[in-house]
Amino acid sequence: MRATRLNKPPSNRSDWKTIRSLLPYLWEFKGRVIAALILLLLAKLANVSVPLVLKEIIDALDQPKALVVLPAFLLIAYGILRFCSTVFGELRDAVFAKVTQRAIRRVAIQVFGHLHSLSLRFHLARQTGGVSRDIERGSRGISFLLNFMLFNILPTLLEIGLVMLILINQYDIWFFIITLITLLAYIALTLIITEWRMIFRRTMNDMDSKANTRAIDSLLNYETVKYFGNEAWETRRYDEHLQQWEKAAVRNQTSLAALNTGQSAIIAIGITLLILLAADKVVMGEMSLGDLVLVNTFLLQLYMPLHFLGFVYREIKHSLADMEKMFNLLDEHQEIADQSEAIKLLTDSASITFEHVNFSYETNRQILFDVNFTIPAGNIVAAVGHSGSGKSTLARLLFRFYDVTDGKIRINDHDIREVTQESLRALIGIVPQDTVLFNDSIYYNIAYGRPDATHEEILAAAKSAHIHDFIESLPDKYETQVGERGLKLSGGEKQRIAIARAILKKPAILIFDEATSALDSKTEKNIQKALKQLAKNRTTLVIAHRLSTIIDADQILVMDKGHIVERGTHQQLLAINGIYAHMWELQQQEELVLPHEQKDK
């Protein structure tokens, strides 16, 4: 595998664009934000006043012994100001806490909702581990950015401004000049080196997401890894990205050490020059001892937060890098979206029409060619054909996971692109070939078909799907946990839960996509009865492999390479003696051979 180059950042979303994305969440609590900023201002004013009071205390005590008077009022004021500088800061944090946590929650909900609104095309290409890590890092970054940007950068700049104003008004211009040069040198060094270091941070994030993707993918396919004894291979694949992450992390840390050393050197030189100048002024009688303490205290108050400001700036840049991938998810184009004038499609009886439908997943790979058929309300139409003939694509288009390339799909004379996706999908129930369950209880997975269903309705759906007796035989019954993707259950058990889910939904349209493919012959016959009962008076599309399951269909569509090549009832298609008749003959032969093979065993 080719290593990722560290001298090229993987992505570079505009920092200002990321910051602007957060402003609406701040403005939701504008009262709290304003109150927090006022408390911040009061805290900094108290902090800057402390050295001024301390100067007066020292000057009052720096008198001949006979003239010394204990400056009790100043000492009390000094204590109050010290307390205020702390308490206003704590109150500020308390007031602003809800703003930060609500912003994290709002962004997380928005990203989660947006991911669900994206098309199937995006989700087939996404990497679950990487996306989850991007969201996790981005959420942490929001908290850091809001707190440190508002309560460290702004107050530090405010304090710098106040201190510079006092120095230029009360002391020699050289105090101002030395302080200004030190500040400019410090800021320039911080900006230049931090921008350069962001390459390593972005690379670390990129490699972290890719490593997490590998880890999650490997763990989800645990059984496959074991089947082929590829544990060491998976570890090596995981380590490929961790090696690149390690290189970037080492460079990130060594460059940070260089930056910290440079910042400390600039501050040390600045403070030394200012103390030398202040001491010389005291010796010459131009400044009092209190002035020397005042300048020294101001410098400590100035350079300590300034040194911290360098850290804050670096971390804010890191937070922005952490957030950019999460906000990039929000920038993902929503391929399938409701029209502004989309209507809700509400009906108990639905007819389906495919009108001259052409469809391509990719521009150079057409899947369906001029597909025309109608399923009258309450009828059953089956689609059969070899693998890759386009059968399952019909279901995906009906759910509007994709939009047709040409032509129209209508439900009751409504183009499905003109109705809301929510109302469209509420009409359709599906029993898929590959049933994936949530890592929760059996009860939860059945109830997912209609979360507001009563307990009795859920039990009735399970009985109709012939799974109730099996569930009752389990130690935890309906509270049995099915494991990740339902791996604790067999294929047939998962399929029957999917059937129960569809029964519970009570949809106007049903899709059976190889619905009994994972069942044994005895269970299949029982399920077929349930499916027939479920399909009664409902518009049904059956995508079938076993032709014996669809001989009662009102119409059978035979598909080959995206074309409907034959259509008719079971008897009509046998009479044609074409593709369908050949498929029927082969399956009949297989069914005759299998019992003999089982008998021999």
XYZ file of C-alpha atoms in Angstrom:
601
model
C 0.000 0.000 0.000
C 1.309 3.437 -0.878
C 2.020 5.591 2.153
C 0.209 8.876 2.551
C 2.558 11.778 2.029
C 2.964 13.983 5.078
C 3.726 17.131 3.122
C 0.235 17.294 1.653
C -2.822 17.848 3.867
C -5.667 15.425 3.175
C -8.279 18.180 3.304
C -8.456 21.897 3.978
C -11.897 23.281 4.667
C -11.908 27.049 5.285
C -11.512 27.753 9.022
C -13.802 30.763 8.761
C -16.425 28.647 7.023
C -16.301 26.188 9.928
C -16.558 29.001 12.495
C -19.491 30.582 10.610
C -21.251 27.215 10.709
C -21.295 27.463 14.527
C -22.679 31.015 14.788
C -26.387 30.055 14.443
C -26.016 27.662 17.388
C -24.501 30.458 19.509
C -27.220 32.927 18.584
C -29.906 30.541 19.848
C -28.843 31.632 23.375
C -27.839 35.227 22.619
C -28.875 36.335 26.127
C -26.470 33.849 27.728
C -23.703 34.746 25.272
C -24.049 38.475 26.047
C -24.161 37.793 29.821
C -21.050 35.604 29.538
C -19.193 38.346 27.603
C -20.148 40.950 30.244
C -18.864 38.675 33.023
C -15.696 38.139 30.993
C -15.169 41.923 30.726
C -15.723 42.390 34.462
C -13.249 39.584 35.248
C -10.547 41.174 33.090
C -11.133 44.666 34.491
C -10.751 43.237 37.998
C -7.617 41.382 36.918
C -5.993 44.506 35.419
C -6.926 46.567 38.508
C -5.065 44.205 40.874
C -1.518 45.459 39.954
C -2.684 49.094 40.178
C -3.935 48.565 43.753
C -0.788 46.561 44.603
C 1.368 49.525 43.433
C -0.519 51.875 45.752
C -0.113 49.450 48.690
C 3.675 49.159 48.138
C 4.108 52.908 47.703
C 2.087 53.523 50.881
C 4.304 51.089 52.812
C 7.560 52.296 51.188
C 7.738 55.381 53.457
C 9.858 56.355 56.452
C 8.721 54.353 59.481
C 7.187 57.374 61.218
C 4.943 58.103 58.207
C 3.770 54.527 57.522
C -0.007 54.076 57.761
C -1.521 50.614 57.180
C -3.483 50.930 53.923
C -6.354 48.771 55.207
C -8.815 49.997 52.572
C -6.360 49.193 49.765
C -5.617 45.747 51.225
C -9.355 44.941 51.385
C -9.831 46.261 47.825
C -6.899 44.090 46.681
C -8.559 40.971 48.164
C -11.963 41.839 46.691
C -10.490 42.406 43.222
C -8.589 39.092 43.400
C -11.816 37.319 44.348
C -13.843 39.106 41.655
C -11.378 38.191 38.904
C -11.949 34.524 39.814
C -15.663 34.510 40.629
C -16.648 36.413 37.477
C -14.720 33.832 35.447
C -16.506 30.943 37.163
C -19.918 32.591 36.705
C -19.082 33.104 33.028
C -18.338 29.384 32.605
C -21.568 28.432 34.392
C -23.679 30.774 32.248
C -22.060 29.588 29.004
C -22.167 25.833 29.753
C -25.657 25.380 28.282
C -24.630 27.187 25.075
C -21.689 24.825 24.498
C -23.521 21.601 25.301
C -26.592 22.585 23.262
C -24.377 23.450 20.261
C -22.698 20.007 20.464
C -26.111 18.334 20.675
C -27.609 20.371 17.817
C -24.673 19.747 15.467
C -24.589 16.023 16.298
C -28.344 15.737 15.614
C -27.998 17.706 12.378
C -25.134 15.517 11.137
C -26.979 12.322 12.140
C -30.184 13.473 10.434
C -28.297 14.594 7.328
C -26.539 11.233 7.047
C -29.936 9.513 7.022
C -31.165 11.922 4.335
C -28.306 11.075 1.959
C -28.871 8.638 -0.867
C -28.139 4.924 -0.878
C -25.272 5.698 -3.268
C -23.467 7.623 -0.477
C -24.076 4.917 2.137
C -22.856 2.127 -0.115
C -19.567 4.017 -0.474
C -19.165 5.327 3.090
C -16.761 3.877 5.663
C -18.654 3.477 8.937
C -15.620 3.476 11.257
C -14.147 6.625 9.704
C -17.448 8.514 9.734
C -18.091 7.669 13.406
C -14.570 8.826 14.360
C -15.010 12.085 12.368
C -18.234 12.849 14.279
C -16.636 11.958 17.633
C -13.627 14.243 17.050
C -15.802 17.023 15.650
C -18.071 17.038 18.722
C -15.054 17.376 21.020
C -13.698 20.155 18.815
C -16.892 22.224 19.139
C -16.632 22.310 22.937
C -12.978 23.324 22.850
C -13.440 25.918 20.113
C -16.381 27.720 21.711
C -14.857 27.890 25.183
C -11.313 28.817 24.251
C -12.104 31.164 21.397
C -14.545 33.247 23.419
C -12.948 32.970 26.855
C -9.231 32.827 26.153
C -8.450 34.597 22.907
C -10.905 37.501 23.365
C -10.086 38.190 27.038
C -6.342 37.878 26.448
C -6.540 40.399 23.586
C -8.636 42.667 25.830
C -6.106 42.395 28.656
C -3.213 43.094 26.275
C -5.016 46.231 25.066
C -5.666 47.512 28.619
C -2.063 46.869 29.742
C -0.621 48.578 26.657
C -2.888 51.575 27.278
C -1.671 51.896 30.890
C 2.013 51.524 29.880
C 1.830 54.175 27.154
C -0.006 56.653 29.436
C 2.025 56.301 32.643
C 5.543 55.224 31.663
C 8.401 55.731 29.235
C 7.540 55.004 25.590
C 10.221 52.271 25.569
C 8.057 50.100 27.824
C 5.385 50.201 25.147
C 7.834 49.647 22.264
C 9.564 46.623 23.888
C 6.206 45.090 24.850
C 4.803 45.626 21.346
C 7.875 44.144 19.593
C 7.775 41.121 21.911
C 4.073 40.602 21.213
C 4.505 40.884 17.446
C 7.466 38.485 17.429
C 5.558 35.987 19.566
C 2.410 36.150 17.402
C 4.386 35.890 14.139
C 6.298 32.825 15.324
C 3.089 31.175 16.587
C 1.124 31.794 13.382
C 3.861 30.675 10.989
C 4.842 27.457 12.775
C 1.254 26.508 13.716
C 0.091 26.771 10.097
C 2.980 24.537 9.051
C 2.175 22.026 11.830
C -1.470 21.675 10.701
C -0.278 19.355 7.905
C 0.660 16.784 10.550
C -2.610 17.203 12.462
C -4.722 16.665 9.367
C -2.669 13.622 8.416
C -3.119 12.241 11.954
C -6.899 12.691 11.680
C -7.008 11.101 8.240
C -4.970 8.084 9.309
C -6.960 7.759 12.557
C -10.250 7.618 10.600
C -8.864 5.107 8.106
C -7.418 2.894 10.854
C -10.758 2.972 12.678
C -12.552 2.070 9.438
C -10.279 -0.950 9.024
C -10.818 -2.000 12.650
C -14.633 -1.725 12.525
C -14.827 -3.474 9.141
C -12.643 -6.327 10.402
C -14.622 -6.771 13.628
C -17.966 -6.734 11.793
C -16.635 -9.520 9.591
C -15.146 -11.474 12.511
C -16.411 -14.848 11.293
C -14.955 -14.377 7.804
C -11.580 -13.464 9.323
C -11.688 -16.685 11.365
C -12.825 -18.829 8.442
C -9.706 -17.930 6.466
C -7.284 -17.585 9.398
C -6.450 -14.001 8.435
C -6.025 -12.471 11.923
C -2.381 -11.539 11.256
C -3.304 -10.133 7.831
C -6.016 -7.922 9.374
C -3.579 -6.713 12.050
C -1.047 -5.760 9.358
C -3.709 -3.888 7.365
C -4.723 -2.011 10.531
C -1.078 -1.210 11.305
C -0.473 0.273 7.836
C -2.497 3.355 8.765
C -1.251 3.397 12.361
C 2.341 3.618 11.057
C 1.458 6.739 9.068
C -0.415 8.112 12.101
C 2.674 7.480 14.272
C 4.983 9.342 11.842
C 2.651 12.333 11.749
C 2.205 12.262 15.554
C 5.992 12.244 16.146
C 6.502 15.162 13.758
C 3.568 16.947 15.386
C 5.134 16.573 18.850
C 8.705 17.508 17.864
C 7.508 20.600 15.978
C 5.448 21.544 19.056
C 8.560 21.329 21.237
C 10.402 23.639 18.797
C 7.490 26.110 18.853
C 7.288 26.144 22.662
C 11.060 26.742 22.916
C 10.881 29.642 20.482
C 7.908 31.211 22.290
C 9.627 30.906 25.680
C 12.814 32.501 24.289
C 10.892 35.524 22.937
C 9.013 36.028 26.232
C 12.196 35.634 28.318
C 14.059 38.252 26.249
C 11.115 40.676 26.421
C 10.658 40.364 30.196
C 14.412 40.702 30.846
C 14.647 43.916 28.798
C 11.603 45.432 30.527
C 12.810 44.547 34.061
C 16.264 46.000 33.270
C 14.627 49.203 32.027
C 12.291 49.423 35.066
C 15.138 48.747 37.546
C 17.256 51.461 35.896
C 14.357 53.943 36.235
C 13.950 53.081 39.945
C 17.694 53.599 40.579
C 17.519 56.955 38.775
C 14.499 57.949 40.879
C 12.160 58.224 37.899
C 9.988 55.338 39.134
C 8.970 54.154 42.580
C 9.348 50.637 43.931
C 5.590 50.266 43.467
C 6.018 51.132 39.766
C 8.627 48.374 39.404
C 6.243 45.861 41.033
C 3.390 47.167 38.844
C 5.382 46.711 35.615
C 6.601 43.255 36.703
C 3.071 42.157 37.675
C 1.641 43.486 34.424
C 4.283 41.618 32.474
C 3.539 38.386 34.328
C -0.195 38.915 33.813
C 0.441 39.691 30.169
C 2.956 37.034 29.167
C 1.487 34.128 31.129
C -1.862 34.340 29.288
C 0.034 35.165 26.096
C 2.050 31.965 26.479
C -1.237 30.157 27.111
C -2.687 31.977 24.095
C -0.110 30.239 21.927
C -1.359 26.912 23.261
C -4.979 27.977 22.784
C -4.364 29.072 19.194
C -2.712 25.760 18.404
C -5.565 23.818 19.990
C -8.182 25.916 18.197
C -6.487 25.142 14.901
C -6.453 21.475 15.907
C -10.157 21.684 16.825
C -10.946 23.254 13.459
C -9.053 20.426 11.769
C -11.001 17.929 13.894
C -14.304 19.602 12.975
C -13.722 20.056 9.254
C -14.468 16.431 8.350
C -17.663 16.459 10.405
C -18.879 19.662 8.736
C -17.826 18.256 5.349
C -20.433 15.557 5.987
C -23.058 18.328 6.197
C -21.819 19.609 2.835
C -22.506 16.231 1.213
C -25.032 16.695 -1.580
C -28.481 15.300 -0.800
C -29.040 13.432 -4.067
C -32.656 12.443 -3.351
C -34.634 15.382 -1.949
C -38.316 16.271 -1.702
C -39.555 18.923 -4.103
C -40.668 22.177 -2.489
C -44.276 21.422 -3.523
C -44.172 17.691 -2.698
C -47.477 16.305 -1.412
C -48.194 13.574 1.118
C -49.402 10.368 -0.497
C -52.071 8.847 1.761
C -54.034 5.845 0.505
C -55.179 2.376 1.538
C -55.218 1.120 -2.041
C -52.329 1.663 -4.435
C -51.585 0.828 -8.050
C -48.004 0.944 -9.351
C -46.913 1.862 -12.866
C -43.412 1.815 -14.346
C -43.473 3.973 -17.521
C -40.540 3.573 -19.929
C -38.085 3.425 -17.036
C -34.370 3.549 -17.792
C -31.843 3.518 -14.977
C -28.064 3.614 -14.545
C -26.078 3.440 -11.301
C -23.153 4.848 -13.271
C -23.244 6.711 -16.587
C -21.412 3.897 -18.360
C -23.422 1.034 -16.797
C -27.134 0.970 -17.600
C -29.182 -1.459 -15.484
C -32.778 -1.091 -16.740
C -33.929 -0.546 -20.325
C -37.414 0.785 -21.168
C -39.171 -1.109 -18.367
C -42.976 -0.935 -18.622
C -45.487 -2.674 -16.372
C -48.457 -1.966 -14.117
C -49.491 -3.608 -10.858
C -53.214 -2.888 -10.353
C -54.305 -2.264 -6.767
C -54.528 -5.544 -4.859
C -52.674 -7.572 -7.506
C -49.512 -9.616 -7.219
C -46.778 -9.211 -9.830
C -43.579 -11.229 -9.681
C -40.205 -10.415 -11.260
C -37.890 -13.323 -12.037
C -34.606 -13.668 -13.838
C -30.974 -14.593 -13.482
C -28.713 -12.758 -11.006
C -27.915 -9.236 -12.264
C -31.013 -9.007 -14.448
C -32.264 -5.898 -12.575
C -34.982 -7.444 -10.375
C -33.885 -5.924 -7.033
C -33.325 -2.549 -8.695
C -37.103 -2.329 -9.193
C -37.566 -2.331 -5.391
C -34.843 0.266 -4.823
C -36.409 2.596 -7.377
C -39.891 2.096 -5.910
C -38.562 3.099 -2.474
C -36.898 6.044 -4.253
C -33.426 5.202 -2.973
C -32.441 6.402 -6.439
C -34.277 8.475 -9.045
C -34.900 6.969 -12.467
C -32.627 8.134 -15.287
C -35.564 8.356 -17.726
C -39.264 7.613 -17.501
C -41.595 7.680 -14.498
C -42.771 5.540 -11.621
C -46.345 6.287 -10.583
C -48.423 5.316 -7.562
C -52.111 6.085 -8.130
C -51.171 8.419 -11.009
C -48.727 10.367 -8.786
C -45.106 10.517 -9.948
C -43.204 9.367 -6.850
C -40.786 12.300 -7.323
C -43.734 14.637 -6.610
C -44.627 13.120 -3.216
C -42.737 13.253 0.081
C -40.287 10.434 0.684
C -41.715 9.927 4.184
C -45.272 9.329 2.929
C -44.029 7.177 0.025
C -42.029 4.837 2.264
C -44.835 4.709 4.827
C -46.956 3.007 2.141
C -44.401 0.285 1.396
C -43.424 -2.755 3.450
C -40.534 -5.002 2.492
C -39.197 -8.423 3.421
C -35.621 -8.283 2.101
C -33.425 -11.179 1.074
C -30.698 -10.221 3.557
C -32.311 -9.151 6.826
C -30.069 -7.000 9.042
C -31.306 -6.487 12.612
C -30.472 -3.877 15.233
C -28.291 -4.916 18.168
C -31.278 -4.968 20.507
C -34.049 -7.329 21.613
C -36.283 -9.426 19.354
C -39.235 -7.373 20.611
C -37.553 -4.117 19.571
C -36.730 -5.467 16.111
C -40.303 -6.590 15.435
C -41.733 -3.353 16.854
C -39.460 -1.385 14.509
C -42.055 -1.980 11.773
C -44.425 0.319 13.683
C -42.897 1.676 16.931
C -46.281 2.850 18.266
C -47.843 -0.656 17.966
C -49.356 -2.249 21.060
C -47.867 -5.293 22.775
C -50.759 -7.445 21.528
C -50.223 -6.316 17.914
C -46.521 -7.223 18.114
C -47.314 -10.699 19.465
C -49.959 -11.168 16.743
C -47.408 -10.207 14.041
C -44.914 -12.722 15.458
C -47.569 -15.464 15.434
C -48.515 -14.663 11.828
C -44.831 -14.950 10.871
C -44.615 -18.344 12.658
C -41.858 -17.189 15.024
C -43.815 -16.718 18.263
C -43.322 -20.324 19.452
C -39.583 -20.138 18.795
C -39.300 -16.854 20.740
C -41.256 -18.285 23.674
C -38.811 -21.221 23.814
C -35.880 -18.876 24.467
C -34.805 -18.164 28.095
C -35.343 -14.407 27.722
C -38.241 -14.773 25.264
C -38.957 -11.460 23.484
C -36.171 -9.685 25.409
C -33.511 -11.935 23.826
C -30.673 -9.837 22.405
C -30.003 -10.605 18.727
C -26.394 -9.333 18.615
C -24.781 -7.021 16.090
C -26.588 -7.304 12.720
C -28.619 -10.150 14.266
C -25.702 -12.592 14.179
C -27.018 -14.575 17.177
C -29.960 -15.776 15.076
C -30.056 -18.083 12.083
C -30.902 -16.802 8.599
C -34.399 -18.269 8.789
C -35.086 -16.736 12.212
C -33.967 -13.320 10.988
C -36.152 -13.694 7.896
C -39.214 -14.467 10.001
C -38.567 -11.389 12.164
C -38.447 -9.345 8.947
C -41.781 -10.853 7.901
C -43.286 -10.028 11.331
C -42.005 -6.471 10.943
C -43.703 -6.137 7.545
C -46.950 -7.612 8.894
C -46.907 -5.117 11.770
C -46.433 -2.128 9.428
C -49.696 -2.906 7.572
C -48.545 -1.256 4.337
C -50.625 -0.686 1.190
C -47.745 -1.979 -0.964
C -45.636 -5.066 -0.222
C -42.279 -6.080 -1.649
C -40.955 -9.605 -1.121
C -37.314 -9.673 -2.217
C -36.415 -13.393 -2.165
C -38.386 -13.409 1.110
C -38.173 -17.143 1.768
C -34.674 -17.765 0.424
C -33.207 -18.498 3.890
C -35.937 -20.924 4.984
C -36.144 -24.694 4.929
C -38.890 -26.355 2.873
C -41.264 -27.016 5.807
C -40.926 -23.478 7.227
C -41.192 -22.037 3.736
C -44.602 -23.631 3.204
C -45.860 -22.198 6.508
C -44.429 -18.773 5.699
C -45.911 -18.842 2.210
C -49.362 -19.182 3.771
C -48.634 -16.165 5.997
C -47.316 -14.159 3.048
C -50.390 -14.973 0.959
C -52.610 -13.858 3.817
C -50.501 -10.710 4.234
C -50.603 -9.952 0.492
C -54.380 -10.348 0.324
C -55.969 -7.093 -0.915
C -52.517 -5.481 -1.057
C -50.504 -4.444 -4.089
C -47.518 -6.790 -4.101
C -44.227 -7.001 -5.990
C -42.469 -10.334 -5.533
C -38.813 -10.646 -6.523
C -38.305 -14.388 -6.677
C -35.694 -17.014 -7.312
C -37.806 -20.079 -6.514
C -40.477 -20.111 -9.211
C -42.686 -22.456 -7.175
C -43.422 -19.536 -4.825
C -44.966 -17.305 -7.514
C -47.108 -19.641 -9.631
C -50.279 -17.900 -8.306
C -49.079 -14.388 -9.250
C -51.443 -12.323 -11.412
C -48.533 -11.552 -13.724
C -44.914 -12.695 -13.943
C -42.208 -10.505 -15.484
C -39.182 -12.353 -16.829
C -36.115 -10.076 -16.822
C -32.840 -10.498 -18.642
C -30.023 -7.925 -18.686
C -32.369 -5.111 -17.632
C -35.105 -5.882 -20.190
C -38.521 -7.456 -19.629
C -38.284 -10.264 -22.153
C -41.435 -12.217 -21.249
C -44.603 -11.522 -19.285
C -47.781 -13.402 -18.417
C -49.228 -15.867 -15.923
C -47.407 -19.042 -14.953
C -49.423 -21.141 -17.420
C -49.083 -18.598 -20.249
C -45.290 -18.456 -19.822
C -44.990 -22.234 -19.803
C -47.021 -22.323 -23.021
C -44.602 -19.847 -24.672
C -41.797 -22.337 -23.939
C -39.199 -19.576 -23.570
C -36.771 -18.461 -20.856
C -39.291 -18.920 -18.017
C -40.215 -22.428 -19.141
C -36.516 -23.344 -19.262
C -35.954 -21.944 -15.718
C -39.012 -23.862 -14.490
C -37.746 -27.108 -15.975
C -34.301 -26.721 -14.394
C -35.766 -26.002 -10.937
C -38.131 -28.969 -11.195
C -35.152 -31.217 -11.969
C -33.211 -29.804 -8.984
C -36.128 -30.461 -6.643
C -36.308 -34.079 -7.878
C -32.564 -34.604 -7.403
C -32.307 -33.104 -3.904
C -34.611 -35.594 -2.101
C -32.641 -38.526 -3.612
C -29.341 -36.975 -2.475
C -30.710 -36.463 1.042
C -31.982 -40.079 1.069
C -28.535 -41.402 0.052
C -26.986 -39.470 2.940
